[in-house]
CSV table of C-alpha atoms in Angstrom, one decimal:
chain,number,residue,atom,x,y,z
A,305,MET,CA,-6.0,-23.0,-18.0
A,306,SER,CA,-3.8,-24.3,-15.3
A,307,GLY,CA,-1.7,-22.1,-13.0
A,308,GLY,CA,1.4,-23.1,-14.9
A,309,ASP,CA,0.2,-21.9,-18.3
A,310,LYS,CA,0.1,-18.4,-19.7
A,311,LEU,CA,-3.4,-17.0,-19.3
A,312,ASP,CA,-5.1,-15.3,-22.3
A,313,PHE,CA,-7.3,-12.4,-21.2
A,314,GLU,CA,-10.8,-12.2,-22.7
A,315,ILE,CA,-11.7,-8.5,-23.2
A,316,ARG,CA,-15.3,-7.6,-22.7
A,317,PRO,CA,-15.6,-3.8,-23.0
A,318,ASN,CA,-18.2,-2.1,-20.8
A,319,PRO,CA,-21.3,-1.5,-23.0
A,320,ALA,CA,-22.2,1.6,-21.1
A,321,PRO,CA,-19.0,3.4,-20.1
A,322,VAL,CA,-19.1,6.8,-18.3
A,323,SER,CA,-19.3,9.6,-20.9
A,324,ALA,CA,-16.3,11.7,-21.7
A,325,ALA,CA,-18.0,14.8,-20.2
A,326,ASP,CA,-19.0,13.0,-17.0
A,327,ARG,CA,-15.5,11.4,-16.7
A,328,ALA,CA,-13.9,14.8,-17.0
A,329,ALA,CA,-16.1,16.2,-14.2
A,330,LEU,CA,-15.2,13.3,-12.0
A,331,LEU,CA,-11.5,13.7,-12.7
A,332,ALA,CA,-11.5,17.4,-11.8
A,333,ASN,CA,-11.6,16.4,-8.1
A,334,PRO,CA,-11.5,12.6,-7.7
A,335,GLY,CA,-10.2,12.6,-4.1
A,336,PHE,CA,-8.9,9.2,-3.0
A,337,GLY,CA,-10.8,5.9,-3.3
A,338,ARG,CA,-14.2,7.5,-4.1
A,339,VAL,CA,-14.3,7.3,-8.0
A,340,PHE,CA,-13.8,4.2,-10.0
A,341,THR,CA,-13.1,3.4,-13.6
A,342,ASP,CA,-15.3,1.5,-16.1
A,343,HIS,CA,-13.6,-1.9,-16.0
A,344,MET,CA,-12.1,-4.5,-13.7
A,345,VAL,CA,-10.1,-7.7,-14.1
A,346,THR,CA,-11.2,-11.1,-12.8
A,347,ILE,CA,-9.4,-14.4,-12.7
A,348,ARG,CA,-10.7,-17.5,-11.1
A,349,TYR,CA,-8.9,-20.4,-9.3
A,350,ALA,CA,-10.1,-23.9,-8.5
A,351,GLU,CA,-8.1,-26.7,-6.8
A,352,GLY,CA,-7.0,-29.2,-9.4
A,353,LYS,CA,-7.7,-26.8,-12.2
A,354,GLY,CA,-5.5,-23.8,-11.4
A,355,TRP,CA,-6.0,-20.3,-12.6
A,356,TYR,CA,-8.6,-19.8,-15.4
A,357,ASP,CA,-11.2,-17.5,-17.0
A,358,ALA,CA,-9.1,-14.3,-17.1
A,359,ARG,CA,-11.3,-11.4,-18.1
A,360,VAL,CA,-11.3,-7.6,-18.4
A,361,GLU,CA,-14.9,-6.7,-18.1
A,362,ALA,CA,-17.3,-4.0,-16.9
A,363,ARG,CA,-16.9,-3.1,-13.3
A,364,ALA,CA,-19.9,-4.5,-11.5
A,365,PRO,CA,-21.0,-6.0,-8.1
A,366,ILE,CA,-19.6,-9.5,-7.4
A,367,PRO,CA,-22.3,-12.1,-6.7
A,368,MET,CA,-21.5,-13.8,-3.4
A,369,ASP,CA,-23.2,-16.7,-1.6
A,370,PRO,CA,-23.7,-16.1,2.2
A,371,ALA,CA,-21.6,-19.1,2.9
A,372,SER,CA,-18.6,-17.9,0.8
A,373,ALA,CA,-15.5,-18.8,2.8
A,374,VAL,CA,-14.1,-15.2,3.0
A,375,LEU,CA,-17.1,-14.0,4.9
A,376,HIS,CA,-16.4,-16.5,7.7
A,377,TYR,CA,-12.7,-17.2,7.8
A,378,ALA,CA,-11.2,-14.0,6.2
A,379,GLN,CA,-8.9,-15.5,3.6
A,380,GLU,CA,-8.3,-12.3,1.8
A,381,ILE,CA,-5.2,-10.3,0.6
A,382,PHE,CA,-4.7,-7.2,-1.4
A,383,GLU,CA,-2.1,-4.8,-2.9
A,384,GLY,CA,-2.0,-1.1,-3.8
A,385,LEU,CA,0.1,0.7,-6.4
A,386,LYS,CA,-0.2,3.6,-8.9
A,387,ALA,CA,-0.1,4.2,-12.6
A,388,TYR,CA,1.1,7.6,-13.8
A,389,ARG,CA,0.7,9.7,-17.0
A,390,THR,CA,4.1,11.1,-17.9
A,391,ALA,CA,4.9,14.4,-19.6
A,392,ASP,CA,5.4,12.6,-23.0
A,393,GLY,CA,2.1,10.9,-22.8
A,394,ALA,CA,3.3,7.5,-21.7
A,395,VAL,CA,1.8,5.5,-18.8
A,396,THR,CA,4.1,4.0,-16.2
A,397,MET,CA,3.9,2.0,-12.9
A,398,PHE,CA,6.3,2.0,-10.0
A,399,ARG,CA,7.8,-1.4,-9.2
A,400,PRO,CA,4.8,-3.6,-10.0
A,401,GLU,CA,6.9,-6.7,-9.8
A,402,ALA,CA,7.6,-5.9,-6.1
A,403,ASN,CA,3.9,-5.8,-5.4
A,404,ALA,CA,3.5,-9.1,-7.3
A,405,ASN,CA,6.2,-10.7,-5.1
A,406,ARG,CA,4.6,-9.3,-1.9
A,407,PHE,CA,1.2,-10.6,-3.1
A,408,ILE,CA,2.7,-14.1,-3.4
A,409,ALA,CA,4.2,-13.8,0.1
A,410,SER,CA,0.8,-12.8,1.5
A,411,ALA,CA,-0.9,-15.7,-0.3
A,412,GLN,CA,1.6,-18.1,1.2
A,413,ARG,CA,1.0,-16.8,4.7
A,414,LEU,CA,-2.8,-17.1,4.4
A,415,ALA,CA,-2.7,-20.6,2.7
A,416,MET,CA,-3.9,-19.2,-0.6
A,417,PRO,CA,-2.8,-20.1,-4.2
A,418,GLU,CA,0.0,-18.1,-5.6
A,419,LEU,CA,-0.8,-15.9,-8.7
A,420,PRO,CA,2.3,-15.9,-10.9
A,421,ALA,CA,4.1,-12.6,-10.9
A,422,GLU,CA,3.9,-12.2,-14.6
A,423,THR,CA,0.1,-12.7,-14.6
A,424,PHE,CA,-0.2,-10.2,-11.7
A,425,VAL,CA,1.7,-7.5,-13.7
A,426,GLU,CA,-0.2,-8.3,-16.9
A,427,SER,CA,-3.5,-8.0,-15.2
A,428,LEU,CA,-2.6,-4.4,-14.1
A,429,ARG,CA,-1.4,-3.6,-17.6
A,430,ARG,CA,-4.6,-4.8,-19.2
A,431,LEU,CA,-6.8,-2.7,-16.9
A,432,VAL,CA,-4.7,0.4,-17.3
A,433,GLU,CA,-4.8,-0.1,-21.1
A,434,ILE,CA,-8.6,-0.2,-21.4
A,435,ASP,CA,-9.1,2.6,-18.8
A,436,ARG,CA,-6.3,4.8,-19.8
A,437,GLU,CA,-8.5,7.8,-20.2
A,438,TRP,CA,-9.2,7.6,-16.5
A,439,ILE,CA,-5.7,8.6,-15.5
A,440,PRO,CA,-5.9,12.2,-14.4
A,441,ASP,CA,-3.5,14.9,-15.3
A,442,GLY,CA,-1.6,17.0,-12.8
A,443,PRO,CA,1.6,16.9,-10.8
A,444,ASP,CA,0.1,14.8,-7.9
A,445,ALA,CA,-2.5,12.8,-9.9
A,446,SER,CA,-2.4,9.1,-10.5
A,447,LEU,CA,-4.5,6.0,-11.1
A,448,TYR,CA,-4.6,3.9,-8.0
A,449,LEU,CA,-4.7,0.2,-8.7
A,450,ARG,CA,-6.1,-2.3,-6.1
A,451,PRO,CA,-5.5,-6.0,-6.9
A,452,PHE,CA,-7.1,-8.3,-4.3
A,453,MET,CA,-8.0,-12.0,-3.9
A,454,PHE,CA,-10.4,-13.8,-1.6
A,455,ALA,CA,-11.7,-17.3,-0.9
A,456,SER,CA,-14.9,-17.7,-2.9
A,457,GLU,CA,-15.7,-21.4,-2.2
A,458,VAL,CA,-19.1,-21.9,-0.6
A,459,PHE,CA,-18.5,-24.0,2.5
A,460,LEU,CA,-18.4,-23.8,6.3
A,461,GLY,CA,-15.3,-25.4,7.7
A,462,VAL,CA,-12.0,-24.2,9.0
A,463,ARG,CA,-9.6,-25.2,6.2
A,464,PRO,CA,-8.0,-23.4,3.2
A,465,ALA,CA,-10.6,-22.9,0.5
A,466,ASN,CA,-10.5,-24.7,-2.8
A,467,GLU,CA,-11.8,-21.8,-4.9
A,468,TYR,CA,-10.7,-18.2,-5.2
A,469,LEU,CA,-11.4,-15.0,-7.1
A,470,TYR,CA,-8.7,-12.5,-8.0
A,471,CYS,CA,-9.7,-9.0,-9.1
A,472,VAL,CA,-8.2,-5.6,-10.0
A,473,ILE,CA,-10.1,-2.4,-9.7
A,474,ALA,CA,-8.9,1.1,-10.4
A,475,SER,CA,-9.6,4.5,-8.9
A,476,PRO,CA,-8.3,7.9,-10.2
A,477,ALA,CA,-6.6,9.9,-7.4
A,478,GLY,CA,-5.8,13.5,-7.0
A,479,ALA,CA,-3.3,15.1,-4.6
A,480,TYR,CA,-3.3,13.3,-1.3
A,481,PHE,CA,-2.5,16.5,0.5
A,482,ALA,CA,-5.0,19.1,-0.7
A,483,GLY,CA,-3.2,22.0,0.8
A,484,GLY,CA,0.4,20.7,0.3
A,485,VAL,CA,2.5,18.4,2.4
A,486,LYS,CA,2.1,19.2,6.1
A,487,PRO,CA,3.4,17.5,9.2
A,488,VAL,CA,0.9,15.1,10.8
A,489,THR,CA,0.2,14.4,14.5
A,490,VAL,CA,0.4,10.8,15.6
A,491,TRP,CA,-1.0,8.9,18.6
A,492,VAL,CA,1.0,6.2,20.3
A,493,SER,CA,-1.5,3.6,21.3
A,494,PRO,CA,-1.1,2.4,24.9
A,495,ASP,CA,-3.4,-0.6,24.7
A,496,TYR,CA,-3.7,-1.8,21.1
A,497,THR,CA,-1.1,-3.7,19.1
A,498,ARG,CA,-1.1,-4.3,15.3
A,499,ALA,CA,0.6,-7.8,15.1
A,500,ALA,CA,2.5,-10.3,17.2
A,501,PRO,CA,5.4,-12.6,16.3
A,502,GLY,CA,4.2,-15.5,14.3
A,503,GLY,CA,1.1,-13.6,13.2
A,504,THR,CA,0.1,-12.0,9.9
A,505,GLY,CA,1.9,-8.7,10.3
A,506,ALA,CA,4.1,-9.1,7.3
A,507,ALA,CA,1.1,-10.0,5.0
A,508,LYS,CA,-1.1,-7.4,3.4
A,509,CYS,CA,-4.4,-8.8,4.5
A,510,GLY,CA,-7.6,-7.1,5.4
A,511,GLY,CA,-7.6,-8.5,9.0
A,512,ASN,CA,-4.6,-6.4,9.9
A,513,TYR,CA,-6.3,-3.3,8.9
A,514,ALA,CA,-9.6,-4.2,10.6
A,515,ALA,CA,-7.6,-4.8,13.8
A,516,SER,CA,-6.1,-1.3,13.6
A,517,LEU,CA,-9.4,0.6,13.3
A,518,ALA,CA,-10.2,0.8,17.0
A,519,ALA,CA,-6.8,2.3,17.7
A,520,GLN,CA,-7.2,4.7,14.7
A,521,ALA,CA,-10.5,5.8,16.2
A,522,GLU,CA,-8.7,6.4,19.5
A,523,ALA,CA,-6.2,8.5,17.7
A,524,ILE,CA,-8.8,10.6,16.0
A,525,GLU,CA,-10.5,11.2,19.4
A,526,ALA,CA,-7.1,12.4,20.7
A,527,GLY,CA,-6.9,14.9,17.8
A,528,CYS,CA,-4.4,12.9,15.8
A,529,ASP,CA,-4.1,11.9,12.2
A,530,GLN,CA,-2.7,8.4,12.6
A,531,VAL,CA,-1.9,5.8,15.2
A,532,VAL,CA,1.5,4.4,16.0
A,533,PHE,CA,1.7,0.8,17.2
A,534,LEU,CA,4.3,-0.6,19.7
A,535,ASP,CA,5.5,-4.2,19.7
A,536,ALA,CA,3.1,-6.8,21.1
A,537,VAL,CA,5.7,-8.5,23.4
A,538,GLU,CA,7.3,-5.7,25.4
A,539,ARG,CA,5.1,-2.7,24.4
A,540,ARG,CA,8.4,-0.7,24.1
A,541,PHE,CA,9.5,-0.7,20.5
A,542,VAL,CA,7.9,1.2,17.6
A,543,ASP,CA,6.5,-1.1,14.9
A,544,GLU,CA,4.7,1.0,12.3
A,545,LEU,CA,1.7,3.2,11.8
A,546,GLY,CA,-1.8,2.0,11.0
A,547,GLY,CA,-1.0,1.8,7.3
A,548,MET,CA,2.6,3.2,6.9
A,549,ASN,CA,6.2,2.4,7.8
A,550,VAL,CA,8.1,4.9,10.0
A,551,PHE,CA,11.6,6.4,9.7
A,552,PHE,CA,13.8,8.4,12.1
A,553,VAL,CA,16.5,10.9,11.0
A,554,TYR,CA,19.2,11.9,13.5
A,555,ASP,CA,21.6,14.8,13.8
A,556,ASP,CA,24.6,12.6,12.6
A,557,ASN,CA,22.9,11.9,9.3
A,558,THR,CA,21.7,8.5,10.3
A,559,LEU,CA,18.4,7.2,9.1
A,560,VAL,CA,16.8,4.4,11.1
A,561,THR,CA,13.7,2.3,10.6
A,562,PRO,CA,12.4,-0.7,12.6
A,563,PRO,CA,13.6,-4.1,11.2
A,564,LEU,CA,11.4,-6.5,9.3
A,565,THR,CA,11.0,-9.2,11.9
A,566,GLY,CA,7.6,-10.6,10.8
A,567,THR,CA,5.3,-8.1,12.5
A,568,ILE,CA,5.9,-5.2,10.1
A,569,LEU,CA,4.6,-4.9,6.5
A,570,PRO,CA,7.6,-4.9,4.1
A,571,GLY,CA,6.6,-1.6,2.4
A,572,ILE,CA,7.7,-1.1,-1.2
A,573,THR,CA,8.0,2.6,-0.6
A,574,ARG,CA,10.0,1.8,2.6
A,575,ASP,CA,12.5,-0.3,0.5
A,576,ALA,CA,12.9,2.5,-2.0
A,577,VAL,CA,13.5,5.1,0.8
A,578,LEU,CA,16.3,2.9,2.2
A,579,THR,CA,18.0,2.8,-1.2
A,580,LEU,CA,17.6,6.5,-1.9
A,581,ALA,CA,18.7,7.6,1.5
A,582,ALA,CA,21.9,5.5,1.3
A,583,ALA,CA,22.7,7.0,-2.1
A,584,ALA,CA,22.1,10.5,-0.7
A,585,GLY,CA,24.8,9.9,2.0
A,586,HIS,CA,22.7,8.8,5.0
A,587,ARG,CA,24.0,6.0,7.2
A,588,VAL,CA,21.0,3.7,7.0
A,589,GLU,CA,20.2,1.3,9.8
A,590,GLU,CA,17.3,-1.2,10.4
A,591,ARG,CA,17.1,-1.6,14.1
A,592,PRO,CA,14.6,-1.3,17.0
A,593,VAL,CA,13.7,2.1,18.3
A,594,SER,CA,12.0,2.3,21.7
A,595,PHE,CA,9.3,4.9,22.4
A,596,ALA,CA,11.3,6.0,25.4
A,597,ASP,CA,14.3,6.7,23.1
A,598,TRP,CA,12.1,8.5,20.6
A,599,GLN,CA,10.9,10.9,23.3
A,600,ALA,CA,14.3,11.4,24.8
A,601,ASP,CA,16.1,12.0,21.5
A,602,ALA,CA,13.4,14.4,20.4
A,603,ALA,CA,13.9,16.4,23.6
A,604,SER,CA,17.6,16.5,23.3
A,605,GLY,CA,17.6,17.5,19.7
A,606,ARG,CA,19.4,14.4,18.6
A,607,LEU,CA,16.4,13.3,16.7
A,608,ARG,CA,15.8,15.9,13.9
A,609,GLU,CA,13.0,14.4,11.7
A,610,VAL,CA,10.5,11.6,11.7
A,611,PHE,CA,8.4,10.6,8.7
A,612,ALA,CA,6.0,7.8,7.6
A,613,CYS,CA,5.9,6.3,4.1
A,614,GLY,CA,3.5,4.3,2.0
A,615,THR,CA,1.9,4.1,-1.4
A,616,ALA,CA,-0.9,6.5,-1.0
A,617,ALA,CA,0.9,9.5,0.6
A,618,VAL,CA,4.4,8.5,-0.5
A,619,ILE,CA,6.3,10.3,2.4
A,620,THR,CA,4.6,12.2,5.2
A,621,PRO,CA,6.4,14.2,7.8
A,622,ILE,CA,5.5,13.7,11.5
A,623,GLY,CA,5.5,16.9,13.5
A,624,ARG,CA,3.8,16.0,16.8
A,625,VAL,CA,3.5,12.9,18.9
A,626,ARG,CA,0.8,12.4,21.5
A,627,PHE,CA,0.3,9.7,24.1
A,628,PRO,CA,-1.8,9.4,27.3
A,629,ASP,CA,0.7,11.2,29.5
A,630,GLY,CA,1.5,14.1,27.2
A,631,GLU,CA,3.0,15.1,23.8
A,632,PHE,CA,6.2,16.3,22.2
A,633,LEU,CA,7.3,17.9,18.9
A,634,ILE,CA,9.8,16.7,16.3
A,635,GLY,CA,12.1,19.4,15.0
A,636,GLY,CA,9.8,22.2,16.0
A,637,GLY,CA,6.9,20.6,14.2
A,638,GLU,CA,8.0,21.6,10.8
A,639,PRO,CA,8.8,19.3,7.8
A,640,GLY,CA,12.5,18.3,7.9
A,641,ARG,CA,14.9,19.0,5.0
A,642,SER,CA,15.9,15.3,4.6
A,643,THR,CA,12.2,14.2,4.6
A,644,MET,CA,11.2,16.6,1.9
A,645,ALA,CA,14.3,16.0,-0.2
A,646,LEU,CA,13.6,12.2,-0.2
A,647,ARG,CA,9.9,12.8,-0.9
A,648,GLU,CA,10.7,15.1,-3.9
A,649,GLN,CA,13.2,12.6,-5.3
A,650,LEU,CA,11.0,9.6,-5.0
A,651,VAL,CA,7.9,11.4,-6.4
A,652,SER,CA,10.0,12.6,-9.4
A,653,ILE,CA,11.2,9.1,-10.1
A,654,GLN,CA,7.7,7.6,-9.8
A,655,ARG,CA,6.4,10.1,-12.3
A,656,GLY,CA,9.3,9.6,-14.8
A,657,GLU,CA,10.6,13.1,-14.2
A,658,ALA,CA,14.0,12.2,-12.8
A,659,GLU,CA,16.7,9.6,-13.5
A,660,ASP,CA,15.7,6.1,-12.5
A,661,PRO,CA,19.1,4.3,-11.9
A,662,HIS,CA,17.4,1.3,-10.2
A,663,GLY,CA,15.0,0.5,-13.0
A,664,TRP,CA,12.0,0.9,-10.8
A,665,VAL,CA,9.7,2.6,-13.3
A,666,GLN,CA,8.0,0.3,-15.8
A,667,ARG,CA,6.5,1.7,-18.9
A,668,VAL,CA,3.2,-0.1,-19.6
A,669,LEU,CA,1.7,2.0,-22.5
């Protein structure tokens, strides 16, 4: 069918699914991104034909020609979101339409075809429906969903590909913090930057993450959990972490995060935090924060809390900041009250345990 038509999904159940006993054993301690469900979604695209051949089928390796365009020119984008099992047995997702819209924006930036938002959301629902038994129970458990798309055309030449493959896979996930939420230590990279103006910083593409790995390795060598990137032009202003947005909480109840100027990923958790913080009485600002001000405000006590946010860990307090010339603590290195209150509220909404005045939670089953 063409990209403008409603796609009908062909369901091909896995003929050899994981047994109930083996699945239960895997779900007892799934970790994150290590265990996968029985099925996946695939949809193909061809120039002049549009989107076609939508399937839910057994999860399996993807045959790929050595000349597939993605291997040479990196036309690839992805998303990440979670499905939850609620107390009444329902299954929900958190703002899947926001992921769908960001997927479209990423596709536009990388000159890839746009998958209609309704097809994106339906592909998630179809996979969750057939692999429902893979959703783990528990207060911090979820089914992590990974939609992605890449250029599958076999050719060597620098131009947008004419053929693409869209897929969704799923991975049951346990508690991100095995011992409870604890402040992390971050490394401010002096040499590496994540994205430059006019680049792909606002797109969720694999290249951005590949470019962050050397800096992340540097952070680990320095005894840190995550890397913080400064802007690529002046090397003064905080952009974001390797895979999370960052927030600053001041003593006058102001909550600040760097603005979306094209170099920062527009996080869906970030957007939710801005909304919840404003409703909780914080004065919310999107403005640049220099590393020099971060250090000075922490020393004076004006800066009370700093946290990072993203899909996997939701909200993570930052307790210690290291850089080549030294280090400093935020609020004594302990989780801040505002940080933990926002985290608790957001997690409760995501799991359907609290009021959802913004209509963020979508019941899918």
